[in-house]
Amino acid sequence: MKTKLKKLIGAITIVSLVLTGFAVSNASAKGNTKDTNFSFHFTNSTSGKYEYTGSREKRDNTSAYMSVKSINMTGSVHYYAELVTSSGKSFSKRYRNVFGNNFRLYPKTQYLKNYAHEDYKKTIKVKIKATGYGTVNSWGASGVWSPDSI
């Protein structure tokens, strides 16, 4: 009888430790969803050159999130944005999203698909790479972004 009780207590202890381990690992794998401000400045002379956000940790396999708060020009302007590694390298599959001042064509908020988690299978630093185009000499865009989405 005492042996069965000891085995039962041992089994309950092991199961409890395993479940606690899962809870801790899930908590530490929580996505990096806090919004960070960005501001891009584009000119016709730098068309085709890139602007970048700061680097942040990407912790899960969700899309990155980007929301435009303002574009400071009324002419026809737009920019392409994609998630890249902190060194600027594209992932194995590229997804380019378009943002612009015609919000009917280009939504203000978009989820940037990426292969960061699939390519690296670990937490890595990422940033957004953007290149702008327009019919005006100089313009800018600002908003918020996060490397992981909910």
XYZ file of C-alpha atoms in Angstrom:
150
model
C 0.000 0.000 0.000
C 2.771 2.438 0.918
C 4.601 1.625 -2.338
C 1.511 2.421 -4.442
C 1.032 5.711 -2.576
C 4.673 6.674 -3.103
C 4.394 5.848 -6.836
C 1.205 7.909 -7.103
C 2.796 10.903 -5.351
C 5.888 10.557 -7.593
C 3.729 10.455 -10.737
C 1.737 13.521 -9.639
C 4.984 15.379 -8.923
C 6.415 14.550 -12.347
C 3.217 15.568 -14.151
C 3.124 18.835 -12.174
C 6.731 19.651 -13.097
C 6.102 18.914 -16.769
C 2.991 21.123 -16.828
C 4.843 23.919 -15.032
C 7.620 23.672 -17.632
C 5.100 24.067 -20.452
C 3.576 27.120 -18.783
C 6.978 28.756 -18.347
C 8.082 28.042 -21.930
C 4.799 29.387 -23.340
C 5.092 32.555 -21.275
C 8.639 33.204 -22.489
C 7.598 32.588 -26.126
C 4.998 35.360 -25.994
C 5.063 37.540 -29.088
C 6.748 40.939 -29.235
C 3.578 42.935 -29.981
C 4.278 46.331 -28.394
C 3.979 49.159 -30.937
C 7.123 51.116 -31.811
C 7.046 54.390 -33.750
C 8.644 54.664 -37.176
C 9.282 57.595 -39.472
C 10.450 57.378 -43.094
C 11.643 60.215 -45.315
C 11.702 59.675 -49.079
C 12.958 61.919 -51.902
C 12.917 61.496 -55.684
C 16.719 61.597 -55.648
C 16.757 58.559 -53.331
C 14.022 56.627 -55.127
C 14.935 52.963 -54.993
C 17.065 53.451 -51.857
C 15.904 52.130 -48.524
C 14.670 53.437 -45.192
C 14.663 51.141 -42.153
C 13.021 50.952 -38.774
C 15.102 50.018 -35.758
C 15.682 46.310 -35.097
C 13.462 44.338 -32.717
C 13.138 40.730 -31.570
C 10.788 38.488 -33.548
C 9.597 35.746 -31.208
C 6.907 33.773 -33.020
C 5.620 32.759 -36.451
C 2.941 35.453 -36.785
C 3.010 38.259 -39.333
C 4.599 41.560 -38.412
C 2.188 44.479 -37.953
C 2.470 47.967 -39.480
C 0.057 50.878 -39.255
C 0.482 54.217 -41.056
C -0.601 57.183 -38.946
C 0.274 59.913 -41.441
C 1.734 60.619 -44.858
C 2.796 64.244 -45.155
C 2.058 64.752 -48.837
C -1.084 65.002 -50.950
C 0.562 64.030 -54.260
C 0.561 60.495 -55.544
C 2.997 58.686 -53.250
C 3.455 55.121 -52.031
C 6.095 52.873 -50.521
C 6.863 49.181 -50.414
C 7.684 47.573 -47.065
C 8.946 44.129 -46.132
C 10.278 42.471 -43.010
C 14.014 41.629 -43.168
C 16.715 40.470 -40.755
C 18.513 43.098 -38.668
C 21.346 42.987 -41.242
C 18.866 43.728 -44.069
C 18.702 40.210 -45.553
C 15.387 39.072 -47.038
C 13.843 35.786 -45.946
C 13.492 32.759 -48.220
C 10.085 33.953 -49.359
C 9.578 37.710 -49.774
C 6.330 39.537 -49.115
C 6.163 43.206 -50.084
C 3.260 45.307 -48.847
C 2.258 48.627 -50.374
C 1.344 51.679 -48.297
C 0.347 55.046 -49.734
C -1.758 58.132 -49.342
C -4.695 56.596 -51.235
C -5.996 54.512 -48.338
C -8.769 52.986 -50.467
C -6.084 51.243 -52.541
C -3.602 50.724 -49.722
C -4.992 50.039 -46.239
C -3.472 52.018 -43.352
C -2.881 48.844 -41.343
C -1.380 45.679 -42.767
C 0.106 42.429 -41.548
C 3.480 41.775 -43.155
C 3.857 38.069 -43.855
C 7.362 36.710 -43.396
C 9.402 33.531 -43.070
C 11.566 34.641 -40.134
C 10.495 31.837 -37.815
C 10.518 29.181 -40.525
C 13.979 30.181 -41.821
C 15.698 30.595 -38.447
C 13.559 28.515 -36.019
C 14.544 30.824 -33.153
C 14.078 34.340 -31.876
C 15.889 36.746 -34.211
C 16.187 40.503 -34.665
C 14.200 41.974 -37.560
C 13.374 45.380 -39.011
C 11.218 46.841 -41.752
C 12.842 47.825 -45.035
C 10.956 50.411 -47.106
C 11.465 52.152 -50.428
C 9.291 55.058 -51.566
C 8.022 56.374 -54.876
C 6.074 59.488 -55.724
C 5.376 62.437 -57.970
C 6.725 64.934 -55.438
C 10.333 65.742 -54.515
C 10.191 64.973 -50.819
C 7.697 63.307 -48.522
C 7.444 61.194 -45.398
C 5.371 58.582 -43.653
C 5.071 57.698 -39.988
C 3.205 55.245 -37.824
C 3.769 52.212 -35.596
C 4.934 48.640 -36.097
C 5.618 45.457 -34.155
C 7.545 42.343 -35.225
C 4.830 39.960 -33.979
C 1.056 40.271 -34.216
C -1.661 38.896 -32.013
